[in-house]
């Protein structure tokens, strides 16, 4: 497994925080996915060995949680909340707009690997809907046209920056 | 006089002078409650929380003090405290405010609760969709540790306790306490069957475990600071303290409001500004997506046979229960006359179908079928008998599953149909296509 020194250090400091090693499976998956953009079979076996459990114990967690991916996520991960409050405020329309503006089909990753665009369930920011989570940043009140522009710029900027480093 | 907010938990959160840093919290008298608590006996603190009448703010509204009193203290095993910050009930966003804007209040509440229950290791289970919140909490814990408010020998009292932040990965079911515990153990979050797995006896690693909501733990700080007598003056009997209501949907001023019990009319008009211009309220989902809807035109009858209108419903645990629903996680979603009720239900059922963990057949299969039937009612292809089918099927889910999520699938379907049957019938018969109201309406403010 090829992981950065920083990620490895995070992993080493996290495991002893738990009374039982197996509890660290979620944080370890988070660390690996944030570096590699997905959870490979190699990663599953590596984590299993690290935590002294069977690979199936890691796989069952990976396949349960929507956040863990076995296919590579785009450089930028865009999640549009589609649950009721946001839907009432125009989340579906926003989703259509983003599909066009980013030239990316909803629920898919662009072929060049720059953007993953998908609907997500309630992001717990219902009072300011519709909302979108771009990687770790929340954008709110996106039924106002002037709010969408800056978000799109940021997404495109991050996608380009990602392409430049690869 | 117009009804107003009463800010206790959110007193400083949105003020200009305030930041999530420990200095800001200490300036406002932060951690005084912890100092006070450490000088008391743990059992006295537990008694105080029980006497305060503090009820859980996460959904069920169970007494926090009684929950603590059920903990098995004779087993000799360690006792764990877990803060449930897996806020994922549609319409709820109060924990987000508390965590992002005032993390130290939560940490102080956790440390007091941990001390009161002889806990040596506490966890915060925060949902994946709040990455910033997890960072803020981790930073706040480090700040508190540097000031000896978390960690070894806290403030020289001889008491030690640490807090670990644990991030979820996008599963609603982790908000259910036994599912959360399974997830903390590194497994799939399949809820456990009760009995025997009551967390107070057999929780995390089969040890006694307390799982409390963020807002509940924040309230503990104020119970200690104010004392039981002062605290119980807030709110009304059986509903002590303030509650933070999250208002979203078709209302003039959506947002989060910390209030004492008041009527629905006072709340929706004085506090939330009333309906959007030219619109009329159709109803409200009072406590997060899984709760039964309250119709705005409906007449309600309480247990004593007294009837009252939507406007007269008292916005607290017992008031909403008297109207036949639950205050749940206090996420209030408002629907108005422009909202298509069938589409609203289709949206909600899609959520629960997505979030069913799949352990119990009635919920796994039932939630999918409620989604499929409501979807075809909206997009064409429904049959007139679908309304009865949907209603009947939903009634066979709740109560037949390991965890209460079965009811989350049942209650919306049943209550929407009972209260807005005409709309369902006409939609099922018309065989029309298109999700109209969601697609075409863009709200301008």
XYZ file of C-alpha atoms in Angstrom:
611
model
C 0.000 0.000 0.000
C 1.312 3.317 -1.067
C 0.172 5.885 1.450
C 1.670 9.236 2.284
C 3.626 9.637 5.504
C 0.963 12.012 6.739
C -1.848 9.494 6.251
C 0.214 6.733 7.830
C 0.836 8.888 10.856
C -2.878 9.634 11.197
C -3.586 5.921 11.026
C -1.013 5.091 13.685
C -2.302 7.727 16.089
C -5.955 6.827 15.555
C -5.891 3.079 16.225
C -4.825 3.329 19.910
C -7.654 5.778 20.629
C -10.124 2.902 20.592
C -10.402 0.161 23.223
C -10.722 -2.374 20.407
C -8.820 -2.165 17.151
C -11.773 -3.076 14.963
C -13.480 0.204 15.873
C -10.858 2.027 13.836
C -12.123 0.576 10.560
C -14.234 3.636 9.704
C -11.574 6.258 10.403
C -9.010 4.219 8.479
C -11.329 3.975 5.504
C -11.831 7.743 5.674
C -8.091 8.387 5.640
C -7.455 6.017 2.765
C -10.356 7.280 0.676
C -9.458 10.916 1.157
C -5.993 10.182 -0.213
C -6.775 7.640 -2.920
C -10.320 8.767 -3.801
C -11.626 5.211 -3.453
C -11.204 2.004 -1.487
C -9.286 -0.581 -3.504
C -9.197 -4.297 -2.783
C -5.606 -3.823 -1.792
C -6.691 -1.188 0.747
C -9.316 -3.512 2.175
C -6.742 -6.230 2.731
C -4.213 -3.800 4.118
C -6.707 -2.340 6.632
C -7.860 -5.809 7.638
C -4.297 -6.839 8.381
C -3.642 -3.628 10.262
C -6.673 -4.168 12.492
C -6.261 -7.926 12.767
C -9.647 -8.715 11.245
C -10.743 -10.533 8.100
C -10.978 -8.586 4.822
C -14.713 -9.398 4.671
C -15.170 -7.407 7.897
C -13.800 -4.366 6.113
C -15.648 -5.056 2.871
C -19.013 -5.301 4.619
C -18.501 -1.821 6.030
C -17.350 -0.417 2.681
C -20.373 -1.785 0.866
C -22.852 -0.617 3.486
C -22.001 3.057 3.719
C -22.822 5.332 0.793
C -19.750 7.456 1.400
C -17.181 4.710 0.824
C -16.518 4.092 -2.856
C -15.029 1.180 -4.703
C -14.823 3.239 -7.861
C -12.714 6.340 -8.018
C -14.457 9.585 -7.101
C -13.847 12.670 -9.200
C -11.334 15.278 -8.109
C -14.265 17.357 -6.940
C -17.181 15.642 -5.216
C -20.459 17.529 -5.608
C -23.481 16.375 -3.634
C -26.868 18.042 -4.139
C -29.320 17.509 -1.276
C -32.584 16.146 -2.629
C -34.618 15.549 0.520
C -37.922 17.300 1.111
C -36.952 20.742 2.396
C -34.385 21.228 -0.331
C -36.692 19.681 -2.938
C -39.402 22.191 -2.016
C -36.889 24.960 -2.535
C -35.860 23.754 -5.983
C -33.165 21.105 -5.522
C -34.190 19.144 -8.609
C -34.058 22.202 -10.791
C -30.678 23.027 -9.344
C -29.558 19.476 -10.115
C -30.544 19.949 -13.766
C -28.663 23.231 -13.914
C -25.529 21.692 -12.479
C -25.688 18.773 -14.900
C -25.608 21.269 -17.759
C -23.090 23.670 -16.291
C -20.625 20.943 -15.350
C -21.401 18.777 -18.365
C -21.701 15.808 -16.023
C -24.550 13.355 -15.716
C -26.222 13.185 -12.307
C -25.010 10.176 -10.385
C -21.837 9.861 -12.437
C -18.202 10.846 -12.563
C -17.003 12.717 -15.623
C -14.839 10.696 -17.971
C -11.811 12.869 -17.315
C -12.231 12.149 -13.610
C -12.614 15.799 -12.706
C -16.091 15.885 -11.175
C -18.501 13.489 -9.470
C -22.029 14.890 -9.388
C -24.774 13.198 -7.436
C -27.891 13.668 -5.372
C -27.474 13.033 -1.669
C -29.880 12.644 1.215
C -30.545 15.310 3.833
C -27.384 17.301 4.569
C -28.830 18.838 7.757
C -28.972 22.424 6.564
C -32.670 22.471 5.671
C -33.370 26.066 6.649
C -31.107 27.391 3.927
C -32.012 24.981 1.142
C -31.324 24.011 -1.479
C -27.816 23.151 -0.385
C -24.834 21.504 -2.051
C -21.784 19.961 -0.462
C -18.664 20.520 -2.571
C -15.999 18.257 -1.039
C -16.065 19.601 2.523
C -17.692 22.956 1.844
C -21.387 23.654 2.134
C -23.100 26.075 -0.250
C -26.520 27.341 0.781
C -29.594 29.125 -0.626
C -28.785 28.027 -4.147
C -32.194 28.945 -5.530
C -30.822 32.436 -5.805
C -29.049 32.666 -9.138
C -26.236 34.826 -7.800
C -25.352 32.105 -5.288
C -24.753 29.404 -7.910
C -22.072 31.264 -9.886
C -19.387 31.415 -7.197
C -19.941 27.739 -6.392
C -19.527 26.728 -10.029
C -16.340 28.772 -10.275
C -14.941 27.044 -7.218
C -15.820 23.605 -8.580
C -14.131 24.369 -11.898
C -11.093 25.818 -10.157
C -10.654 22.697 -8.040
C -11.187 20.408 -11.029
C -8.467 22.238 -12.963
C -6.083 22.251 -10.028
C -6.603 18.499 -9.725
C -5.901 17.970 -13.424
C -2.705 20.021 -13.160
C -1.263 17.895 -10.370
C -1.947 14.594 -12.078
C -47.413 40.610 22.872
C -45.688 38.780 20.106
C -44.036 35.538 21.101
C -40.248 35.615 20.981
C -37.303 33.272 21.260
C -35.671 32.403 24.548
C -32.028 31.773 23.866
C -30.132 29.705 26.370
C -28.174 27.145 24.366
C -27.835 29.534 21.443
C -27.331 32.604 23.605
C -23.951 33.475 22.132
C -23.798 31.327 19.007
C -24.717 33.936 16.413
C -23.353 37.021 18.125
C -20.547 39.027 16.561
C -18.394 38.826 19.651
C -18.492 35.034 19.683
C -16.357 32.380 18.005
C -16.008 28.612 18.484
C -12.683 29.147 20.305
C -12.172 28.260 23.940
C -11.267 31.853 24.819
C -14.633 33.013 23.612
C -16.370 30.354 25.660
C -14.338 31.096 28.795
C -15.087 34.820 28.475
C -18.768 33.991 28.728
C -18.282 31.962 31.882
C -17.672 28.673 30.118
C -16.599 25.554 32.041
C -17.863 27.011 35.328
C -20.490 24.284 35.276
C -17.789 21.622 35.009
C -15.897 23.130 37.957
C -19.090 23.163 39.979
C -19.933 19.607 38.976
C -16.495 18.228 39.878
C -17.027 19.453 43.437
C -20.240 17.469 43.729
C -20.962 13.789 44.079
C -21.772 12.025 40.781
C -24.998 10.577 42.202
C -26.184 14.062 43.192
C -25.603 15.275 39.646
C -27.574 12.344 38.280
C -30.369 13.139 40.672
C -30.318 16.802 39.618
C -30.613 15.910 35.943
C -33.509 13.610 36.765
C -35.250 16.306 38.820
C -34.694 18.887 36.091
C -37.099 16.933 33.899
C -34.641 17.147 30.991
C -35.909 14.999 28.144
C -33.864 13.637 25.260
C -33.764 15.993 22.302
C -32.913 13.361 19.715
C -36.308 11.911 18.938
C -37.988 9.723 21.512
C -38.104 12.391 24.230
C -37.191 9.955 26.990
C -36.126 11.389 30.340
C -32.362 11.887 30.364
C -32.169 11.339 34.130
C -34.027 8.044 33.938
C -31.856 6.924 31.035
C -28.821 7.551 33.228
C -30.397 5.784 36.195
C -30.801 2.591 34.143
C -27.057 2.228 33.650
C -25.683 -0.968 35.114
C -23.121 0.249 37.658
C -22.482 -3.086 39.325
C -21.091 -5.000 36.359
C -17.532 -3.827 36.970
C -17.213 -3.079 33.248
C -16.278 0.390 32.006
C -19.163 2.737 31.237
C -19.107 4.621 27.946
C -20.772 7.852 26.907
C -21.537 8.493 23.251
C -22.771 11.808 21.947
C -25.109 11.172 19.048
C -24.299 13.813 16.468
C -25.456 11.737 13.516
C -28.126 14.337 12.815
C -29.778 12.949 9.686
C -33.513 13.182 10.231
C -34.832 15.209 7.288
C -35.589 18.748 8.414
C -33.247 18.784 11.395
C -30.223 21.048 11.598
C -29.949 22.123 15.229
C -26.945 19.977 16.158
C -25.097 21.520 13.250
C -25.480 24.959 14.861
C -24.449 23.761 18.311
C -21.389 21.938 17.020
C -20.201 24.539 14.530
C -20.845 27.610 16.627
C -20.447 26.541 20.232
C -18.450 23.282 20.411
C -17.201 23.924 23.932
C -20.704 23.984 25.324
C -21.089 20.426 24.044
C -17.719 19.361 25.403
C -18.529 20.824 28.809
C -21.892 19.047 28.784
C -20.178 15.814 27.866
C -17.564 16.135 30.595
C -20.210 16.855 33.237
C -22.305 13.920 32.041
C -19.240 11.691 31.909
C -18.259 12.637 35.467
C -21.810 12.106 36.701
C -21.803 8.594 35.259
C -18.224 7.522 36.068
C -17.300 7.422 32.406
C -13.615 7.292 31.478
C -13.947 7.374 27.705
C -16.526 9.279 25.687
C -17.164 9.436 21.949
C -18.815 11.864 19.587
C -20.341 10.118 16.582
C -20.604 12.865 13.986
C -22.081 12.301 10.557
C -19.797 12.302 7.553
C -21.672 15.176 5.921
C -20.357 17.547 8.594
C -16.607 17.339 7.916
C -16.090 20.867 9.154
C -17.953 20.079 12.365
C -15.616 17.145 13.029
C -12.599 19.412 12.583
C -14.060 22.069 14.867
C -14.750 19.463 17.533
C -11.286 17.972 17.292
C -9.729 21.400 17.628
C -12.008 22.264 20.561
C -11.087 19.038 22.354
C -7.380 19.848 21.936
C -7.970 23.357 23.298
C -9.827 21.930 26.276
C -7.113 19.344 26.829
C -4.465 22.075 26.882
C -6.404 23.769 29.667
C -6.803 20.488 31.552
C -10.576 20.395 31.007
C -10.417 17.091 29.147
C -7.937 14.261 29.713
C -6.009 13.229 32.809
C -6.792 14.507 36.307
C -9.197 17.208 35.174
C -8.612 20.466 37.090
C -6.802 18.506 39.761
C -9.926 16.622 40.748
C -8.441 13.181 40.220
C -11.076 12.463 37.572
C -9.918 11.552 34.053
C -11.881 11.251 30.842
C -11.053 11.544 27.185
C -13.227 12.283 24.159
C -12.769 10.680 20.729
C -14.427 12.075 17.606
C -15.709 9.300 15.357
C -16.964 10.116 11.869
C -19.852 8.318 10.206
C -20.050 7.566 6.502
C -23.491 8.648 5.374
C -25.969 6.231 6.910
C -29.164 7.485 8.557
C -29.523 4.304 10.571
C -26.455 5.218 12.644
C -28.687 7.730 14.424
C -30.472 4.784 16.027
C -28.486 4.179 19.198
C -27.833 0.470 18.855
C -27.013 0.885 15.167
C -24.628 3.617 16.181
C -22.990 1.319 18.706
C -22.524 -1.438 16.116
C -20.972 1.117 13.806
C -18.639 2.297 16.582
C -17.518 -1.299 16.962
C -16.509 -1.305 13.310
C -19.406 -3.352 11.998
C -22.385 -2.710 9.751
C -24.805 -0.539 11.722
C -27.578 -3.096 12.017
C -29.663 -2.117 15.064
C -29.631 -4.627 17.899
C -32.657 -6.298 19.329
C -33.964 -5.074 22.702
C -34.065 -6.999 24.987
C -31.374 -7.972 25.708
C -29.241 -5.282 24.137
C -30.330 -2.215 26.069
C -27.328 0.100 25.780
C -27.531 0.913 29.499
C -26.597 -2.697 30.184
C -25.109 -4.204 27.019
C -23.913 -1.376 24.807
C -20.542 -0.608 23.251
C -18.259 -3.664 23.555
C -21.078 -5.225 25.616
C -20.466 -2.627 28.338
C -22.983 -0.200 29.842
C -23.307 2.748 27.459
C -25.157 6.048 27.467
C -26.115 7.567 24.134
C -27.325 11.169 24.305
C -28.149 13.729 21.646
C -26.008 16.874 21.232
C -28.743 19.224 22.423
C -29.479 17.054 25.479
C -25.836 17.136 26.545
C -25.655 20.901 26.018
C -28.684 21.271 28.287
C -26.857 19.436 31.080
C -24.493 22.428 31.353
C -27.434 24.712 32.051
C -29.063 22.351 34.522
C -25.842 22.460 36.534
C -25.265 26.179 36.123
C -28.799 27.252 36.921
C -29.659 24.619 39.459
C -32.741 22.448 39.249
C -35.119 25.028 40.637
C -34.279 27.730 38.108
C -34.071 25.273 35.202
C -37.516 23.828 35.826
C -39.005 27.322 35.604
C -38.208 27.300 31.899
C -40.836 25.688 29.741
C -43.746 23.912 31.355
C -44.277 20.819 33.458
C -43.055 17.729 31.657
C -41.451 19.893 28.971
C -38.772 21.747 30.847
C -36.068 23.764 29.199
C -36.026 25.362 25.796
C -36.023 23.498 22.521
C -34.347 24.420 19.301
C -36.812 24.046 16.444
C -35.533 23.821 12.917
C -37.978 25.324 10.484
C -37.720 24.729 6.763
C -39.919 24.645 3.712
C -42.694 27.006 2.747
C -42.438 29.693 5.385
C -41.269 33.275 5.279
C -38.355 32.993 7.680
C -36.979 29.468 7.804
C -34.227 28.887 10.346
C -33.514 27.577 13.825
C -35.339 29.042 16.788
C -34.838 28.300 20.445
C -38.142 28.710 22.243
C -40.164 27.851 25.293
C -43.485 26.132 24.607
C -45.891 28.375 22.671
C -48.813 27.841 20.346
C -48.324 26.876 16.726
C -49.844 30.183 15.669
C -47.435 32.199 17.780
C -44.556 30.125 16.532
C -45.356 30.102 12.841
C -46.502 33.725 12.633
C -44.618 35.681 15.300
C -41.369 33.777 15.220
C -41.253 32.395 11.670
C -43.011 35.251 9.881
C -46.048 33.341 8.552
C -46.626 31.864 5.113
C -45.018 33.128 1.925
C -46.909 36.020 0.292
C -50.247 34.907 -1.137
C -49.935 31.371 0.220
C -51.714 29.405 2.920
C -50.258 26.789 5.226
C -51.288 23.289 4.298
C -49.669 21.485 7.179
C -46.478 20.810 8.990
C -44.307 17.792 9.606
C -43.459 18.526 13.213
C -40.438 16.479 14.202
C -38.411 15.387 11.213
C -39.404 13.469 8.110
C -40.583 10.344 9.886
C -43.297 12.016 11.948
C -47.002 12.170 11.185
C -48.092 15.300 9.390
C -50.330 17.878 11.103
C -52.915 19.365 8.750
C -53.536 23.109 9.011
C -57.297 22.773 8.509
C -57.709 19.858 10.838
C -59.515 19.740 14.204
C -57.656 17.807 16.863
C -58.926 16.095 19.990
C -56.783 15.458 23.023
C -57.109 12.578 25.490
C -59.660 14.417 27.597
C -61.842 14.899 24.555
C -61.162 18.618 24.226
C -60.916 19.736 20.628
C -58.472 22.304 19.339
C -57.265 23.710 16.045
C -53.885 23.575 14.305
C -53.140 27.105 15.504
C -53.690 26.058 19.101
C -51.280 23.132 19.110
C -48.600 23.737 21.701
C -45.149 23.398 20.241
C -43.425 21.044 22.684
C -43.272 17.300 23.421
C -46.694 16.917 25.009
C -48.477 19.497 22.878
C -47.566 17.796 19.637
C -48.222 14.360 21.129
C -51.729 15.579 22.046
C -52.272 16.358 18.366
C -51.378 12.770 17.512
C -47.840 13.211 16.265
C -44.406 13.531 17.875
C -41.953 16.368 18.296
C -39.152 13.953 17.342
C -35.916 15.700 16.538
C -37.739 19.058 16.278
C -37.209 19.434 12.561
C -40.316 21.207 11.363
C -41.026 21.115 7.655
C -43.794 23.429 6.490
C -45.953 22.695 3.472
C -48.309 25.241 1.890
C -51.122 25.196 -0.640
C -48.650 25.105 -3.528
C -47.167 21.826 -2.309
C -48.326 18.613 -3.945
C -48.771 16.247 -1.035
C -48.198 13.112 -3.106
C -44.916 14.462 -4.396
C -43.920 15.368 -0.856
C -44.622 11.800 0.222
C -42.772 10.408 -2.793
C -39.753 12.410 -1.707
C -39.961 11.216 1.888
C -40.474 7.561 0.951
C -37.467 7.744 -1.366
C -35.418 8.873 1.613
C -36.484 5.981 3.833
C -36.082 3.462 1.041
C -32.532 4.692 0.580
C -31.784 4.607 4.296
C -33.313 1.296 5.357
C -30.389 -0.802 6.586
C -31.925 -3.931 5.099
C -31.777 -6.063 8.202
C -35.540 -6.609 8.640
C -37.654 -7.728 5.706
C -40.747 -5.545 6.355
C -38.688 -2.357 6.329
C -36.297 -3.331 3.540
C -39.031 -4.464 1.158
C -41.798 -2.190 2.414
C -39.806 1.005 2.154
C -38.896 0.182 -1.445
C -42.486 -0.514 -2.374
C -43.744 2.687 -0.765
C -41.154 4.472 -2.857
C -42.141 2.689 -6.062
C -45.872 3.244 -5.618
C -45.634 6.898 -4.654
C -43.240 7.471 -7.544
C -45.625 5.978 -10.068
C -48.436 8.093 -8.654
C -46.361 11.122 -9.568
C -44.912 10.049 -12.872
C -47.807 8.150 -14.415
C -48.646 4.469 -14.320
C -50.510 4.373 -11.020
C -53.753 2.462 -10.578
C -56.790 3.744 -8.648
C -56.446 0.943 -6.089
C -52.861 1.959 -5.370
C -53.909 4.314 -2.575
C -55.476 1.524 -0.539
C -52.616 -0.787 -1.339
C -50.073 1.761 -0.196
C -51.962 2.474 3.004
C -52.397 -1.168 3.857
C -48.811 -2.056 3.129
C -47.412 0.765 5.214
C -49.412 -0.495 8.170
C -47.496 -3.738 8.056
C -44.052 -2.261 8.557
C -43.968 -0.319 11.826
C -43.699 -2.476 14.925
C -42.522 -5.480 12.964
C -38.877 -4.516 12.846
C -35.916 -4.534 15.209
C -35.659 -0.752 15.434
C -38.165 2.118 15.240
C -37.246 2.895 11.653
C -40.179 0.738 10.613
C -42.427 3.450 11.980
C -40.532 6.098 10.036
C -41.709 4.365 6.897
C -45.235 3.779 8.161
C -46.182 7.059 9.784
C -45.719 9.469 6.875
C -47.589 7.195 4.449
C -50.504 6.594 6.784
C -50.910 10.154 7.994
C -50.572 11.814 4.569
C -53.191 9.488 3.124
C -55.549 9.839 6.094
C -55.417 13.601 5.967
C -55.194 14.277 2.242
C -56.969 11.278 0.760
C -58.613 13.289 -2.062
C -55.295 14.335 -3.476
C -54.024 10.799 -3.496
C -57.140 9.508 -5.205
C -57.150 12.124 -7.910
C -53.457 11.651 -8.540
C -53.767 7.879 -8.778
C -56.702 8.189 -11.145
C -55.453 11.014 -13.308
C -52.404 9.078 -14.390
C -50.634 12.334 -15.057
C -46.955 12.688 -15.616
C -44.338 14.985 -14.218
C -43.042 16.096 -10.850
C -44.505 19.525 -11.318
C -44.194 21.463 -8.152
C -40.628 20.489 -7.388
C -39.300 21.143 -10.856
C -40.976 24.312 -11.849
C -41.104 26.314 -8.700
C -38.210 28.541 -7.920
C -38.690 30.608 -4.855
C -37.770 34.232 -5.159
C -37.138 36.257 -2.099
